[in-house]
mmCIF file of C-alpha atoms in Angstrom:
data_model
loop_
_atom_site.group_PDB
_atom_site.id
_atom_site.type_symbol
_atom_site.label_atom_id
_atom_site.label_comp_id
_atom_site.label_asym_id
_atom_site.label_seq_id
_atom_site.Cartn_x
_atom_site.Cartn_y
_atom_site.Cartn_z
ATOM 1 C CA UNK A 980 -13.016 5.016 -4.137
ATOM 2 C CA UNK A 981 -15.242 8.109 -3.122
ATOM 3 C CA UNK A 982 -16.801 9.270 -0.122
ATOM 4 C CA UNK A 983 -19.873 7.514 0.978
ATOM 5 C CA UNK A 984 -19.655 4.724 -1.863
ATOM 6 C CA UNK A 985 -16.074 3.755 0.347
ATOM 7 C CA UNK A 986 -17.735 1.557 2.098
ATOM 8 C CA UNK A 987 -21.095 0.378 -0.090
ATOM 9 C CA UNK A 988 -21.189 -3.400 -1.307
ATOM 10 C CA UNK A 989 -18.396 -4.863 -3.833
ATOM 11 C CA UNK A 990 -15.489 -2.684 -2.427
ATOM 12 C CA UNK A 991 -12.046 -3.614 -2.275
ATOM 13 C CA UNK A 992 -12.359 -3.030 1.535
ATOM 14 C CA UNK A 993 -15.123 -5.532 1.733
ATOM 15 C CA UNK A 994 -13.790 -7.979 -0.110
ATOM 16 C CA UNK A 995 -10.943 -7.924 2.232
ATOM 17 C CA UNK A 996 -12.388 -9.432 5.593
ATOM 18 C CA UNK A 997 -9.478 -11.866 5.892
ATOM 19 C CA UNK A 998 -7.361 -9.246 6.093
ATOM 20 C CA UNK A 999 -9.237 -7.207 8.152
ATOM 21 C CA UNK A 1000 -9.128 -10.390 10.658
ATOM 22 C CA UNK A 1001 -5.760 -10.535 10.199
ATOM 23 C CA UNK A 1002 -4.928 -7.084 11.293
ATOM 24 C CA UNK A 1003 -7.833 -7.507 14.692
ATOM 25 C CA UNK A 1004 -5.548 -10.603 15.482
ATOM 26 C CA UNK A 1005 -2.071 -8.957 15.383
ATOM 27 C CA UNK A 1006 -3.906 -5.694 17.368
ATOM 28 C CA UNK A 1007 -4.704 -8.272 20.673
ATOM 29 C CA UNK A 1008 -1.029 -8.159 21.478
ATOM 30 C CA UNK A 1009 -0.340 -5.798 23.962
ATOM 31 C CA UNK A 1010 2.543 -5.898 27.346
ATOM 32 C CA UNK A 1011 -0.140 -8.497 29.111
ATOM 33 C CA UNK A 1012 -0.862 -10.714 25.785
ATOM 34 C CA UNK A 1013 2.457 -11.739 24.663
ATOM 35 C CA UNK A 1014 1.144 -14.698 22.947
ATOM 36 C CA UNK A 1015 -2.164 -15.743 22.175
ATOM 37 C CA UNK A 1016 -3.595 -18.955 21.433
ATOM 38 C CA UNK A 1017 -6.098 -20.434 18.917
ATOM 39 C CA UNK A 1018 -9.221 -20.502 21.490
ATOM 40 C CA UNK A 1019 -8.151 -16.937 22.889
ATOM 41 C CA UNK A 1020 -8.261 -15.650 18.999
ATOM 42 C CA UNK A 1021 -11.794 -17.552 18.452
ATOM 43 C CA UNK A 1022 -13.364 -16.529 21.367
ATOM 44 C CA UNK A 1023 -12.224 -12.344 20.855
ATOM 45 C CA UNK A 1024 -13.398 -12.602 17.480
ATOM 46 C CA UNK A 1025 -16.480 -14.446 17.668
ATOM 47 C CA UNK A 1026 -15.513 -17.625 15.001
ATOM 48 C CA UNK A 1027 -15.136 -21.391 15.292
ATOM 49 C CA UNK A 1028 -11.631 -22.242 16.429
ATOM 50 C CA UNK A 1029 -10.961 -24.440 13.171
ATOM 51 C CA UNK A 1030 -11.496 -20.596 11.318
ATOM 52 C CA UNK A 1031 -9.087 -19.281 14.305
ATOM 53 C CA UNK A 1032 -6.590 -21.355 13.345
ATOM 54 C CA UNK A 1033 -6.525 -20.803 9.722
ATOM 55 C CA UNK A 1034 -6.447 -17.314 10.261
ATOM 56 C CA UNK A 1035 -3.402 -18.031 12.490
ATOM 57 C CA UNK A 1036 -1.371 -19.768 10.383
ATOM 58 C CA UNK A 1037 -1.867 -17.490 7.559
ATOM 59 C CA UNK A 1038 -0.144 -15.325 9.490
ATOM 60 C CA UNK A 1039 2.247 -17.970 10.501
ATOM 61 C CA UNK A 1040 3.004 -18.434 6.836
ATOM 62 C CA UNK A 1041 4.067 -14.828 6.314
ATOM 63 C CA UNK A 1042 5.732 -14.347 9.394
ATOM 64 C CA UNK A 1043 4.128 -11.896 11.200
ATOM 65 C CA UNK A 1044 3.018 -14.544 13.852
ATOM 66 C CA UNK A 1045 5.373 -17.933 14.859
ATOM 67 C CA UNK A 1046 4.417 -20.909 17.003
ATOM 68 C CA UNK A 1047 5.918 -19.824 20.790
ATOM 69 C CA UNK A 1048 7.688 -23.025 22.512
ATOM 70 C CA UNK A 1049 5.599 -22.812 25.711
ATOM 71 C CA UNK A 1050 2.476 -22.797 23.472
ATOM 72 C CA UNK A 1051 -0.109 -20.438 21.453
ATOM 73 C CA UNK A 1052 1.969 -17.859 18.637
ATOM 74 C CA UNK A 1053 4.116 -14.656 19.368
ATOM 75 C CA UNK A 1054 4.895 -11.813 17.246
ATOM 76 C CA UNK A 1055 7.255 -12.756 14.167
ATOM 77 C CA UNK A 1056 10.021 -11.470 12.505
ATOM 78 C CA UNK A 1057 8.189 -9.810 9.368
ATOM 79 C CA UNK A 1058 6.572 -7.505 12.627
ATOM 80 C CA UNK A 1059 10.200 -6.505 13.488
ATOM 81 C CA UNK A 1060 10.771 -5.778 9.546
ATOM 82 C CA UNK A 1061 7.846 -3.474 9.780
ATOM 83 C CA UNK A 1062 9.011 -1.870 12.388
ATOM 84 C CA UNK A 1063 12.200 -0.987 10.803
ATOM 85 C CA UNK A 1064 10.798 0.181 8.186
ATOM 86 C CA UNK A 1065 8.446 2.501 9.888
ATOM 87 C CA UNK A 1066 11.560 4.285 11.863
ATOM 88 C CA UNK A 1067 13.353 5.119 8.325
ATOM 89 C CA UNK A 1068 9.903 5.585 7.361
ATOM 90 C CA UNK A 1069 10.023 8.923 9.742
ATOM 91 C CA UNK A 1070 12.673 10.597 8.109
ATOM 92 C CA UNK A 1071 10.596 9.987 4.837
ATOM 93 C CA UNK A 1072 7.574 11.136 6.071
ATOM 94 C CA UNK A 1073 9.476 14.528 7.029
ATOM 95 C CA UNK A 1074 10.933 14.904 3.632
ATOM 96 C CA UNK A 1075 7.181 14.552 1.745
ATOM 97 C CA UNK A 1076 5.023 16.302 3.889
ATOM 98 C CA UNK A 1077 6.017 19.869 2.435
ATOM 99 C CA UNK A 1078 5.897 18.728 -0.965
ATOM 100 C CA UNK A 1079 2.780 16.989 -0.494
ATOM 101 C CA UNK A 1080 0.966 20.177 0.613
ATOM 102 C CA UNK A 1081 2.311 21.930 -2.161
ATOM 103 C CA UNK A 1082 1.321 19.287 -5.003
ATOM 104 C CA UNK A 1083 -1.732 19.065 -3.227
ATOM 105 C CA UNK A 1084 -2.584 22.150 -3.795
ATOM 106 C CA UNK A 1085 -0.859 22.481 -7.062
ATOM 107 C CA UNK A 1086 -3.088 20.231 -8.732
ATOM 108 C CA UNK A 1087 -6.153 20.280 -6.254
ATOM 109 C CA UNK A 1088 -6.102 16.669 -5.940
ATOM 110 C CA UNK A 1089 -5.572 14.648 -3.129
ATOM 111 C CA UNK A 1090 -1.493 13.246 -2.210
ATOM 112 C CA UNK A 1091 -0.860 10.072 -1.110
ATOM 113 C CA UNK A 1092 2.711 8.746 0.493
ATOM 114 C CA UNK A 1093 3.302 4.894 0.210
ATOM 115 C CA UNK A 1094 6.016 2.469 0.227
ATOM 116 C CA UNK A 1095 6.218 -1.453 -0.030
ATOM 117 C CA UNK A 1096 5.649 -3.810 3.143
ATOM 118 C CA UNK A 1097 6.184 -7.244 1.439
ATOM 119 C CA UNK A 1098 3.530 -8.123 -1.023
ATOM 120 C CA UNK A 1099 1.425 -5.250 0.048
ATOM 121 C CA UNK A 1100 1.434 -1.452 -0.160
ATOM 122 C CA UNK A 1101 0.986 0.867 2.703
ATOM 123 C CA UNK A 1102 -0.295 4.458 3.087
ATOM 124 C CA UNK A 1103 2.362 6.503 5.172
ATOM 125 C CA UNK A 1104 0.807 9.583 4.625
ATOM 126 C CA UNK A 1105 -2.098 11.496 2.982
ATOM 127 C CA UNK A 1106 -2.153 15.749 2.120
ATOM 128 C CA UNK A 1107 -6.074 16.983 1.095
ATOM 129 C CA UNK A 1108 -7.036 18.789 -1.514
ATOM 130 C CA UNK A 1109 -8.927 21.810 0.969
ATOM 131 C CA UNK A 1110 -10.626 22.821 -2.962
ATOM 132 C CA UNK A 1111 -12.296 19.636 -3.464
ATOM 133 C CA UNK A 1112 -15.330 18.893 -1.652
ATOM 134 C CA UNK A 1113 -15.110 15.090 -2.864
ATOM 135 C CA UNK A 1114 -13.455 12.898 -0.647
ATOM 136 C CA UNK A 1115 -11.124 10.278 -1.477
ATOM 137 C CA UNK A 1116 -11.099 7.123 1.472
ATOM 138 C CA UNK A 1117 -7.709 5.850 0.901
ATOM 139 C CA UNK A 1118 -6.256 6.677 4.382
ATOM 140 C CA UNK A 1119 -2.624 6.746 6.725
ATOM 141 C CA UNK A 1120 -2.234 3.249 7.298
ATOM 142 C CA UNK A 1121 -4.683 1.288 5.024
ATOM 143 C CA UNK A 1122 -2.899 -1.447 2.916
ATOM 144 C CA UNK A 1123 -3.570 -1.662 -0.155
ATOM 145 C CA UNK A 1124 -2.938 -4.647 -2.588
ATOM 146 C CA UNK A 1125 0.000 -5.147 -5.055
ATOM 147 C CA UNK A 1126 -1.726 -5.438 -8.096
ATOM 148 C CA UNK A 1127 -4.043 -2.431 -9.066
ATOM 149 C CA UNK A 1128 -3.278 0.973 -8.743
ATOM 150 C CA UNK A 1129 -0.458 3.337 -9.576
ATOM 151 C CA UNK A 1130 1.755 3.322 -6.416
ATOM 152 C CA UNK A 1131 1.928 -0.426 -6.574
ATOM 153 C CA UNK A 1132 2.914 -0.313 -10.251
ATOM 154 C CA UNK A 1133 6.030 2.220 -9.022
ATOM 155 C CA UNK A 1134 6.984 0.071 -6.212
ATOM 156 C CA UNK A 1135 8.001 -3.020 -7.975
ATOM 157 C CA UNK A 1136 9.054 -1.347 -11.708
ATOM 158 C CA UNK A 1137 12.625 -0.561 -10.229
ATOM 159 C CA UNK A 1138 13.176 -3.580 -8.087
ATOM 160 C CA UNK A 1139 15.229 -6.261 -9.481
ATOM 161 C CA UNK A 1140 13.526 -9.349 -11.363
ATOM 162 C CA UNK A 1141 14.535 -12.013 -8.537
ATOM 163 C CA UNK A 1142 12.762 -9.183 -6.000
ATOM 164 C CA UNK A 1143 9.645 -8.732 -7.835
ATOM 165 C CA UNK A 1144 9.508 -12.644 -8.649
ATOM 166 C CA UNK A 1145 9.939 -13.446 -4.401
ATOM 167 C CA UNK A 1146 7.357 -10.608 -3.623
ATOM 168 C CA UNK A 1147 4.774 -12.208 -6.156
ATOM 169 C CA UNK A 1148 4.983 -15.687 -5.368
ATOM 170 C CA UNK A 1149 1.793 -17.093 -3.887
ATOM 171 C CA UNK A 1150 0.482 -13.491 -4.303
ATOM 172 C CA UNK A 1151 -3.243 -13.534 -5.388
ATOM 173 C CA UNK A 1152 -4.286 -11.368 -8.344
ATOM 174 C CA UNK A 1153 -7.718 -10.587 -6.638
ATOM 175 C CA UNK A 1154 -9.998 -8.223 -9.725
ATOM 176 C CA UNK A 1155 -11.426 -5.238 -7.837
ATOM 177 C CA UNK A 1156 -12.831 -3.941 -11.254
ATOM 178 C CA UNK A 1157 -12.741 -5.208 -14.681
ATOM 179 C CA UNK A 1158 -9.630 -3.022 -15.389
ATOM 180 C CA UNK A 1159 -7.674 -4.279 -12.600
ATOM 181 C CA UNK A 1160 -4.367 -6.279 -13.571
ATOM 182 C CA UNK A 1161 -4.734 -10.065 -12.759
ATOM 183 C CA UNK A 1162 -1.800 -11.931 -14.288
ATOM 184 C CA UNK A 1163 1.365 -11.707 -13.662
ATOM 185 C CA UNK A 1164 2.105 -11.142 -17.545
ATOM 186 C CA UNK A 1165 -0.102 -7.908 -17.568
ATOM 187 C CA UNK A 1166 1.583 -6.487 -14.118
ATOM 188 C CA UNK A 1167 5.376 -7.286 -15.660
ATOM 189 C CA UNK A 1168 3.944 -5.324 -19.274
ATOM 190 C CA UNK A 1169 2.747 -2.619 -17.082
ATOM 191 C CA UNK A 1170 6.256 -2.314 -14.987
ATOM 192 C CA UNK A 1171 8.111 -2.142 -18.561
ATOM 193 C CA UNK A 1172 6.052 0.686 -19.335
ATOM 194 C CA UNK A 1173 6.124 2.280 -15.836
ATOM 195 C CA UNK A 1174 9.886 2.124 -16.645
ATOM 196 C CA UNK A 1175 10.416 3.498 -19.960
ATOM 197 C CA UNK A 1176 7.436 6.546 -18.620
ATOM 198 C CA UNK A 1177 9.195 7.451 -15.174
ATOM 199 C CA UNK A 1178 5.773 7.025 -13.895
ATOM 200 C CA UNK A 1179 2.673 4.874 -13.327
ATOM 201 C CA UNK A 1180 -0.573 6.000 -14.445
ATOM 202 C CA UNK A 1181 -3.907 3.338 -13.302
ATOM 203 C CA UNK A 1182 -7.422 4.399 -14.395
ATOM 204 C CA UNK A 1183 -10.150 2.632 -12.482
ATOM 205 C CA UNK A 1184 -8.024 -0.615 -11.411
ATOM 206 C CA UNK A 1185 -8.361 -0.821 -7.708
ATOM 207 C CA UNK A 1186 -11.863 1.787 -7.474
ATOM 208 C CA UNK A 1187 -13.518 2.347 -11.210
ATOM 209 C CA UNK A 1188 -13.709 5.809 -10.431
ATOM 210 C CA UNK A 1189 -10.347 6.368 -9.263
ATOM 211 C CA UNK A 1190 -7.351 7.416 -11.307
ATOM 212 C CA UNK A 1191 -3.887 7.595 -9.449
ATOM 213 C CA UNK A 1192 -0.484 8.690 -11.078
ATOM 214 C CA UNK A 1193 2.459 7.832 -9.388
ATOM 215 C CA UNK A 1194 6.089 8.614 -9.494
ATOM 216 C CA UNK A 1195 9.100 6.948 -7.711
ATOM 217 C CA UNK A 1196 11.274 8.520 -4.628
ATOM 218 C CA UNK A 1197 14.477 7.663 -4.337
ATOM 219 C CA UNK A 1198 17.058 7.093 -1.024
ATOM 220 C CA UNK A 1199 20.231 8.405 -1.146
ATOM 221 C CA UNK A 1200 21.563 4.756 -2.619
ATOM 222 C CA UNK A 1201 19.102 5.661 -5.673
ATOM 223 C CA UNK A 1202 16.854 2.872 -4.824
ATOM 224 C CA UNK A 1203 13.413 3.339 -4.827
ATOM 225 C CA UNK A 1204 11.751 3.416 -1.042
ATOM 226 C CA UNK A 1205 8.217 4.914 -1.399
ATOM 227 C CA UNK A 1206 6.044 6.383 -3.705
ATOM 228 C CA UNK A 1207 4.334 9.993 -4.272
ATOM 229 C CA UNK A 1208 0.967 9.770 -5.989
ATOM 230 C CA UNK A 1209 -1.974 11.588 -6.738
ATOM 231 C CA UNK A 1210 -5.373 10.212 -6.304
ATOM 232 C CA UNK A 1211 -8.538 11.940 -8.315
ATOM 233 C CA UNK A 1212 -12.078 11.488 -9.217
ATOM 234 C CA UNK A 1213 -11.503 9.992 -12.714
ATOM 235 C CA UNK A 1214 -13.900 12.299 -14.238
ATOM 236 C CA UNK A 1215 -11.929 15.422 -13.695
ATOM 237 C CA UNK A 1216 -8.857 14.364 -14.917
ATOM 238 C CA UNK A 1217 -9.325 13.729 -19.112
ATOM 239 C CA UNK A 1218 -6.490 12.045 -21.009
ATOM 240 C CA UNK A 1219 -5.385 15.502 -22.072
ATOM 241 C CA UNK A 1220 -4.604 16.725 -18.946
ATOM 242 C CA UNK A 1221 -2.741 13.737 -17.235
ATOM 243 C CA UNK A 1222 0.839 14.666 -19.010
ATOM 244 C CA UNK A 1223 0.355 18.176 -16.623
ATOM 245 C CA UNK A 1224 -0.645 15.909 -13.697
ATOM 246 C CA UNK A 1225 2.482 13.151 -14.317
ATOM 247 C CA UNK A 1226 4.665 15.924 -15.041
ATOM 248 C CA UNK A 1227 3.992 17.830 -11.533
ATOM 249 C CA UNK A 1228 4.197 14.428 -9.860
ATOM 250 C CA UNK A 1229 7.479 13.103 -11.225
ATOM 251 C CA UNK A 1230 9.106 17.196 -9.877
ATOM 252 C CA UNK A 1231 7.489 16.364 -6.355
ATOM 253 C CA UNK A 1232 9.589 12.886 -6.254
ATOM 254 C CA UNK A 1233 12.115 14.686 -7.537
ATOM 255 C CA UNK A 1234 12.355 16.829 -4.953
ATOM 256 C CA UNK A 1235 11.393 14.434 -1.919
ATOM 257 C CA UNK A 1236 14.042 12.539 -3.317
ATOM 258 C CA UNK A 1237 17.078 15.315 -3.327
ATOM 259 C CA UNK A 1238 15.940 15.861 0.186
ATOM 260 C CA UNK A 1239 16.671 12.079 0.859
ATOM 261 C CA UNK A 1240 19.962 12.106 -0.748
ATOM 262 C CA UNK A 1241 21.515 15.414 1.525
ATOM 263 C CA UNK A 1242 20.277 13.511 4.667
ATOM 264 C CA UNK A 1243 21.725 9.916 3.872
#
């Protein structure tokens, strides 16, 4: 999605207030709110307490809240899995940000840094393009959704079948535009081909003027923990010059990668 039209009606962000709920409820925690209950999360965000506690066991169901014993829901043990990840996600984050400049500028598009957070994918990182006056919204920290888009595409083509099939289940395939992937027959055809390509290529699937190319970065295990991918006004980039694009793309990985593997 572009600049000002990041926020206009029918966006993926819109369509996402559940989430966005979701995230408001997990951000009243703090060293004097160690649980919460269903009134306290009504009352902050202005909704019936029946919509309160639907929200709150949503997040019950994918552990990033439990039910405390004395009453009202603590932090849960997907929010200690996050955090994990976003200490090794440091080191990472070291490793790309060089490269990212560089591709950045390389192909005068703007970088994006992500990596897998259970069915979701999360923005670790973003380099700008300082040629292009368009802006791209996609920004450090915004989750995006496993189904459209390049980066998703790269996170789950190298996991193993039983991975990808836990992941998925009770996943939505929400349609953000009409090219976006929404069964989970398409997504495991467009995996195969991610594959057999070394790379992930999406065309107006999440924003329909967004194209993204994606390439995998491996740990020093060879498993794939993140993803390095470009994100570009679709019109600039023709057919003919996406080989160019994919080709600089798979070196930065590459290289983000062989960093990884001298520091494991």
């Amino acid at each position: 999605m572009t600049g000002d039209s990041a926020r206009s009606g029918g966006t993926y962000r819109e369509r996402n207030s559940t989430a966005d709920k979701a995230l408001d409820i997990l951000m009243m925690f703090d060293d004097q709110h160690l649980t919460l209950s269903a009134a306290d999360v009504a009352r902050q965000l202005g909704v019936a307490r029946s919509t309160a506690y639907r929200y709150l066991q949503s997040l019950v169901g994918t552990r990033f809240l439990e039910e405390a014993d004395t009453g009202g829901y603590r932090l849960g043990s997907r929010v200690l899995e996050l955090a994990r990840l976003a200490r090794r996600g440091l080191g990472l984050s070291e490793a790309a940000r060089p490269v990212m400049r560089r591709l950045a500028a390389e192909v005068g598009e703007v970088v994006l840094l992500t990596r897998l957070a259970g069915a979701a994918v999360i923005c670790l990182e973003r380099e700008d393009a300082n040629s292009r006056a368009v802006r791209i919204s996609y920004e450090r920290g915004e989750v995006l959704p496993i189904n459209a888009g390049a980066a998703a595409h790269v996170l789950l083509a190298w996991l193993p079948q039983e991975q990808i099939d836990a992941v998925l289940t009770g996943v939505r395939f929400p349609a953000f535009t009409e090219r976006t992937l929404t069964t989970k027959r398409d997504l495991a055809r467009r995996l195969t081909d991610t594959r057999k390509l070394g790379y992930a290529a999406s065309r107006g699937e999440l924003d329909p003027d967004v194209l993204g190319v994606a390439a995998p970065i491996r740990d020093d295990s060879d498993e794939v923990v993140a993803a390095i991918s470009i994100a570009a006004v679709s019109a600039r980039v023709p057919d003919s010059r996406l080989p160019v694009i994919a080709e600089a793309v798979r070196d930065a990985a590459t290289e983000i990668s062989a960093t990884l593997a001298l520091r494991g």
